[in-house]
Amino acid sequence: MRLPRNRRKFWLSILILGFFLIITVAVAGTVYVVIAIRTLPTPAQFSTREISQSTKIYDRTGTVLLYEIHGEEKRTVVPFSSIPDYVKEATIAVEDANFYTRPAIDVTGIIRSIWADIKAGKFVQGGSTITQELARNAFLSPEKTIDRKVKEVILAFELEAKYSKDQILDFYLNQIPYGSNAYGIEAASQTYFGKPAKDLDLAESAVLASLPQAPSYYSPWGGNLSELIARQQYALDRMVQLGYITQAQADAAKAEKIIFAPQSLGTIKAPHFVMAVKNYLINKYGEDEVLNGGLKVITTLNWDMQQVAEKTVEDGVKRNMSLYNSNNAALMAEDPTTGQVLALVGSADYFNASIGGNFDMPIQGLRQPGSSLKPFVYLKALEDGYPPNTVVFDVPTEFNPNCPAIPDYNAPASSSSTPCFHPQDFENFQGPLTFEQALPESINVAAVKVLYLVGIQNVLNELKSFGITTLNNANQYGLSLVLGGGAVKMVDMLKAYSVLSQEGVQHAQTMVLEVDDPNGNVLEKYQDQAARVDDPKYIQWINYILSNPDLRASLFGPGGGITSFPGYDVALKTGTSNDYRDAWAFGYTPSLVVGVWAGNSDYSPMQRNGSSILAAVPMWSAFLKQILPTYQPELFTSPAPLPPADKPMLNGSYIAQPSAGGVSYPQIHDILYYVDKSDPLGPVPQNPSDDSQFANWEAGVLNWASQNVPNFSSTYNKNVPAAAWGNQGQVSNVTINNVYPVSGVFAPSPLNIRADISSTAGLASVEVDLNGAALKTMPISGTSYQLNYAFSGTLGSQNLITIKATDSSGASNSVNIIVYH
């Protein structure tokens, strides 16, 4: 039966159209595939392409991973031979059981995936092999489109044509994401278990193999831990079915309790130290290299010491909160023989935002050092020729020459641009003290006097040579510098104290021992950089003074209390800033330097409870009690005697005993009476009162003597014949005798001030001052003059009267009298 002609033509047209459609689709498909192939990377590029790898920071042993620095991908490529078979087998069991026996794609799986997608009306099932997943993760985007799927299949065939199955599995295990920015099995093992992949056991291997299907969903730190464990057990069952393990092995692995590393703390150790190292690396190598270059960094950190430091700070802050309302602290330890930083705790808690915990106080913080600068001031004095037994008076002293000589500690603070300055000590004033007594007891008035004697700029130069970088303007600090008037960094202070520990040798600080690239090439390696910055013979005296526990007994009890470590020489200096905002403890041995800071992050003051220096010292002591036993006991070098000085105050005695004709003329004066600060070992000053500080310092000493030295007014400070001074040299030829009133009396009103004054060179003038202000200046001629001056003005409760006479040669002499009213 034949179809009608018109029907035949219709079906012929349909056949021709269908043929052309098939040809068109085939050609278009071919063109599409050709274009797709030409735009895809070649498999050969896989082994030569650069893979982003994490920079890993280790402790000094190279075994404790402190942190991985990474960009979006945290990855460490490891050799295939280092990956446990359990990891390989578990991955194959759950991802692609026929990986080693079938080609690049799973046709059945693809058909099943397409059917599931059609039923759902969207892409819901993958059906990909390990090779396809590698192609997608290495070269393609994660979007689910037909175009990407086609490219994935093409690349999968090309990969299998180029590489063996083992190579593909190697690439896969070092490439795929496991969640939490961990890419590759090594990063996953370190992230979730805190160990290298080579140490994974069967149970852990099955857990990690379970993650790539849905890393975020199965995260052990999320809410689906039970589902992750269920998938792990499924993986173990599949490994049994495939013959990789026995049922007994699977049962044991299922029974094993999986211990995951904590999410927040398990990924970073010693965070302040690590971030300081990271900043160093970025500054040197650039951010991209550090984030993606796979550097291996061996640091100077002693992990055992770091853990002790962190626990010490944690416990110390708890104590300080109850005693001093202090919420923060920091600790830093350094090997002074190398400059290597051994431990660094930058705050009480890096992750506590309420105290600004991620702020690294030792590295970034600028804080007042309190008295911790005093050793360097006394060191400069020793270098200038002052012997260690030099005497300075710890008495109430006003250091502003324009203020009353006898300070009023109850007066309100002045708003003047040059306010009065009369520091106090934690305890009562102690009178005459040697350097050896004043430094370890941290006496403020004595330290200010020593700073004045040696010069502020000279001390700043000394501090700069020792490593202090933040104190640069002498006019900004004044004499308060020695009490913490400037701001310093703990890292600099540790460097300066390290120079003391090493008797004048400075070693450049470092936190890095070695940096290697991923191929093992050494980019940098630690080399000691040492330089001598000071003479050891003077530093040895500072070390002796600061390490003698008996000399600090007044602060810490007999034998030094918690600051003493039997068998070890340990030097210590504390510091407390104004208003108790900062408490410090710096201590050192010949092999270790430790600094501790305590305070509040917001600069609010601590609450004084006895003395705030004990906010830092107990932490310092607790740390050393655990760490020192790991060191061999060492002793500081015993200091050699320094040249003596044949001068009152510089010879260890505050009472001068000039004599002539068998008559003694005992004298008690301040150090400026005998010392010209520009030439301390030279002649005594011709005119002590030319020094702007002399009148006030002398007034404080005379006031103390009148109250503490028996018969002072009747026995001491009589006019001395020039011959009586001998080599001690009373240079001035001007004499002032028969002075009235004598020190220590209550003055009548009106007050008659009298004295017999003479000079063989001929007198030129006589001046009478009251409390630092001139009352009357009288031009005089002749070799003698009898002063008789009546004062009817207002007197304070305590008053300093000064009589100063000058002769025609310019020589002068002065007498100070303290009277009460």
PDB file of N, CA and C in Angstrom, residues 671-714:
ATOM      1  N   ILE A 671      75.008  67.056  99.571  1.00  0.00           N
ATOM      2  CA  ILE A 671      76.108  66.686  98.683  1.00  0.00           C
ATOM      3  C   ILE A 671      76.550  67.843  97.805  1.00  0.00           C
ATOM      4  N   LEU A 672      75.638  68.756  97.446  1.00  0.00           N
ATOM      5  CA  LEU A 672      76.019  69.871  96.585  1.00  0.00           C
ATOM      6  C   LEU A 672      76.951  70.859  97.285  1.00  0.00           C
ATOM      7  N   TYR A 673      77.082  70.763  98.581  1.00  0.00           N
ATOM      8  CA  TYR A 673      78.028  71.595  99.320  1.00  0.00           C
ATOM      9  C   TYR A 673      79.468  71.193  98.974  1.00  0.00           C
ATOM     10  N   TYR A 674      79.641  69.916  98.608  1.00  0.00           N
ATOM     11  CA  TYR A 674      80.977  69.387  98.358  1.00  0.00           C
ATOM     12  C   TYR A 674      81.227  69.035  96.893  1.00  0.00           C
ATOM     13  N   VAL A 675      80.175  68.953  96.082  1.00  0.00           N
ATOM     14  CA  VAL A 675      80.310  68.421  94.723  1.00  0.00           C
ATOM     15  C   VAL A 675      79.822  69.434  93.693  1.00  0.00           C
ATOM     16  N   ASP A 676      80.669  69.712  92.738  1.00  0.00           N
ATOM     17  CA  ASP A 676      80.261  70.424  91.525  1.00  0.00           C
ATOM     18  C   ASP A 676      79.827  69.353  90.532  1.00  0.00           C
ATOM     19  N   LYS A 677      78.552  69.321  90.157  1.00  0.00           N
ATOM     20  CA  LYS A 677      78.053  68.204  89.369  1.00  0.00           C
ATOM     21  C   LYS A 677      78.710  68.107  87.990  1.00  0.00           C
ATOM     22  N   SER A 678      79.309  69.183  87.531  1.00  0.00           N
ATOM     23  CA  SER A 678      80.029  69.117  86.265  1.00  0.00           C
ATOM     24  C   SER A 678      81.418  68.508  86.423  1.00  0.00           C
ATOM     25  N   ASP A 679      81.895  68.416  87.669  1.00  0.00           N
ATOM     26  CA  ASP A 679      83.213  67.835  87.952  1.00  0.00           C
ATOM     27  C   ASP A 679      83.169  67.237  89.358  1.00  0.00           C
ATOM     28  N   PRO A 680      82.452  66.113  89.515  1.00  0.00           N
ATOM     29  CA  PRO A 680      82.173  65.614  90.871  1.00  0.00           C
ATOM     30  C   PRO A 680      83.417  65.252  91.670  1.00  0.00           C
ATOM     31  N   LEU A 681      84.493  64.852  91.008  1.00  0.00           N
ATOM     32  CA  LEU A 681      85.703  64.464  91.731  1.00  0.00           C
ATOM     33  C   LEU A 681      86.693  65.618  91.847  1.00  0.00           C
ATOM     34  N   GLY A 682      86.348  66.760  91.285  1.00  0.00           N
ATOM     35  CA  GLY A 682      87.231  67.920  91.336  1.00  0.00           C
ATOM     36  C   GLY A 682      87.075  68.687  92.636  1.00  0.00           C
ATOM     37  N   PRO A 683      87.605  69.914  92.679  1.00  0.00           N
ATOM     38  CA  PRO A 683      87.530  70.729  93.897  1.00  0.00           C
ATOM     39  C   PRO A 683      86.088  70.964  94.326  1.00  0.00           C
ATOM     40  N   VAL A 684      85.921  71.178  95.632  1.00  0.00           N
ATOM     41  CA  VAL A 684      84.587  71.528  96.109  1.00  0.00           C
ATOM     42  C   VAL A 684      84.208  72.872  95.518  1.00  0.00           C
ATOM     43  N   PRO A 685      82.934  73.146  95.348  1.00  0.00           N
ATOM     44  CA  PRO A 685      82.524  74.401  94.701  1.00  0.00           C
ATOM     45  C   PRO A 685      82.968  75.621  95.514  1.00  0.00           C
ATOM     46  N   GLN A 686      83.440  76.654  94.840  1.00  0.00           N
ATOM     47  CA  GLN A 686      83.729  77.903  95.528  1.00  0.00           C
ATOM     48  C   GLN A 686      82.450  78.528  96.057  1.00  0.00           C
ATOM     49  N   ASN A 687      81.396  78.399  95.284  1.00  0.00           N
ATOM     50  CA  ASN A 687      80.116  79.004  95.663  1.00  0.00           C
ATOM     51  C   ASN A 687      79.012  77.973  95.507  1.00  0.00           C
ATOM     52  N   PRO A 688      78.787  77.082  96.472  1.00  0.00           N
ATOM     53  CA  PRO A 688      77.753  76.050  96.340  1.00  0.00           C
ATOM     54  C   PRO A 688      76.387  76.623  95.989  1.00  0.00           C
ATOM     55  N   SER A 689      76.106  77.826  96.492  1.00  0.00           N
ATOM     56  CA  SER A 689      74.779  78.394  96.255  1.00  0.00           C
ATOM     57  C   SER A 689      74.571  78.824  94.813  1.00  0.00           C
ATOM     58  N   ASP A 690      75.635  78.780  93.988  1.00  0.00           N
ATOM     59  CA  ASP A 690      75.448  79.077  92.572  1.00  0.00           C
ATOM     60  C   ASP A 690      74.637  77.990  91.879  1.00  0.00           C
ATOM     61  N   ASP A 691      74.633  76.807  92.457  1.00  0.00           N
ATOM     62  CA  ASP A 691      73.806  75.732  91.910  1.00  0.00           C
ATOM     63  C   ASP A 691      72.365  75.987  92.306  1.00  0.00           C
ATOM     64  N   SER A 692      71.457  75.995  91.350  1.00  0.00           N
ATOM     65  CA  SER A 692      70.053  76.360  91.611  1.00  0.00           C
ATOM     66  C   SER A 692      69.372  75.424  92.588  1.00  0.00           C
ATOM     67  N   GLN A 693      69.880  74.208  92.742  1.00  0.00           N
ATOM     68  CA  GLN A 693      69.252  73.252  93.641  1.00  0.00           C
ATOM     69  C   GLN A 693      69.826  73.307  95.060  1.00  0.00           C
ATOM     70  N   PHE A 694      70.958  73.964  95.225  1.00  0.00           N
ATOM     71  CA  PHE A 694      71.658  73.876  96.502  1.00  0.00           C
ATOM     72  C   PHE A 694      70.812  74.356  97.681  1.00  0.00           C
ATOM     73  N   ALA A 695      70.203  75.517  97.574  1.00  0.00           N
ATOM     74  CA  ALA A 695      69.495  76.103  98.717  1.00  0.00           C
ATOM     75  C   ALA A 695      68.404  75.163  99.222  1.00  0.00           C
ATOM     76  N   ASN A 696      67.633  74.599  98.304  1.00  0.00           N
ATOM     77  CA  ASN A 696      66.538  73.726  98.728  1.00  0.00           C
ATOM     78  C   ASN A 696      67.047  72.394  99.276  1.00  0.00           C
ATOM     79  N   TRP A 697      68.066  71.827  98.635  1.00  0.00           N
ATOM     80  CA  TRP A 697      68.601  70.562  99.137  1.00  0.00           C
ATOM     81  C   TRP A 697      69.214  70.776 100.523  1.00  0.00           C
ATOM     82  N   GLU A 698      69.954  71.863 100.665  1.00  0.00           N
ATOM     83  CA  GLU A 698      70.604  72.148 101.942  1.00  0.00           C
ATOM     84  C   GLU A 698      69.565  72.399 103.028  1.00  0.00           C
ATOM     85  N   ALA A 699      68.497  73.091 102.679  1.00  0.00           N
ATOM     86  CA  ALA A 699      67.442  73.360 103.659  1.00  0.00           C
ATOM     87  C   ALA A 699      66.838  72.067 104.179  1.00  0.00           C
ATOM     88  N   GLY A 700      66.608  71.104 103.264  1.00  0.00           N
ATOM     89  CA  GLY A 700      66.049  69.830 103.681  1.00  0.00           C
ATOM     90  C   GLY A 700      66.969  69.072 104.609  1.00  0.00           C
ATOM     91  N   VAL A 701      68.282  69.125 104.317  1.00  0.00           N
ATOM     92  CA  VAL A 701      69.253  68.430 105.158  1.00  0.00           C
ATOM     93  C   VAL A 701      69.350  69.087 106.526  1.00  0.00           C
ATOM     94  N   LEU A 702      69.422  70.417 106.558  1.00  0.00           N
ATOM     95  CA  LEU A 702      69.524  71.114 107.842  1.00  0.00           C
ATOM     96  C   LEU A 702      68.262  70.901 108.683  1.00  0.00           C
ATOM     97  N   ASN A 703      67.134  70.867 108.035  1.00  0.00           N
ATOM     98  CA  ASN A 703      65.888  70.613 108.753  1.00  0.00           C
ATOM     99  C   ASN A 703      65.905  69.215 109.368  1.00  0.00           C
ATOM    100  N   TRP A 704      66.363  68.243 108.587  1.00  0.00           N
ATOM    101  CA  TRP A 704      66.468  66.868 109.117  1.00  0.00           C
ATOM    102  C   TRP A 704      67.466  66.822 110.265  1.00  0.00           C
ATOM    103  N   ALA A 705      68.634  67.457 110.106  1.00  0.00           N
ATOM    104  CA  ALA A 705      69.667  67.403 111.135  1.00  0.00           C
ATOM    105  C   ALA A 705      69.207  68.052 112.432  1.00  0.00           C
ATOM    106  N   SER A 706      68.476  69.156 112.304  1.00  0.00           N
ATOM    107  CA  SER A 706      68.014  69.845 113.513  1.00  0.00           C
ATOM    108  C   SER A 706      67.055  68.983 114.314  1.00  0.00           C
ATOM    109  N   GLN A 707      66.394  68.030 113.658  1.00  0.00           N
ATOM    110  CA  GLN A 707      65.419  67.190 114.337  1.00  0.00           C
ATOM    111  C   GLN A 707      65.973  65.809 114.717  1.00  0.00           C
ATOM    112  N   ASN A 708      67.086  65.422 114.093  1.00  0.00           N
ATOM    113  CA  ASN A 708      67.562  64.048 114.286  1.00  0.00           C
ATOM    114  C   ASN A 708      68.981  63.927 114.828  1.00  0.00           C
ATOM    115  N   VAL A 709      69.756  64.999 114.782  1.00  0.00           N
ATOM    116  CA  VAL A 709      71.139  64.947 115.264  1.00  0.00           C
ATOM    117  C   VAL A 709      71.210  65.682 116.599  1.00  0.00           C
ATOM    118  N   PRO A 710      71.554  65.011 117.684  1.00  0.00           N
ATOM    119  CA  PRO A 710      71.624  65.666 118.992  1.00  0.00           C
ATOM    120  C   PRO A 710      72.624  66.846 118.976  1.00  0.00           C
ATOM    121  N   ASN A 711      72.195  67.936 119.605  1.00  0.00           N
ATOM    122  CA  ASN A 711      73.059  69.117 119.751  1.00  0.00           C
ATOM    123  C   ASN A 711      73.513  69.677 118.407  1.00  0.00           C
ATOM    124  N   PHE A 712      72.696  69.498 117.394  1.00  0.00           N
ATOM    125  CA  PHE A 712      73.115  69.956 116.066  1.00  0.00           C
ATOM    126  C   PHE A 712      73.400  71.451 116.057  1.00  0.00           C
ATOM    127  N   SER A 713      72.486  72.241 116.594  1.00  0.00           N
ATOM    128  CA  SER A 713      72.620  73.700 116.514  1.00  0.00           C
ATOM    129  C   SER A 713      73.852  74.210 117.249  1.00  0.00           C
ATOM    130  N   SER A 714      74.208  73.551 118.348  1.00  0.00           N
ATOM    131  CA  SER A 714      75.322  74.053 119.163  1.00  0.00           C
ATOM    132  C   SER A 714      76.675  73.452 118.780  1.00  0.00           C
TER     133      SER A 714
END
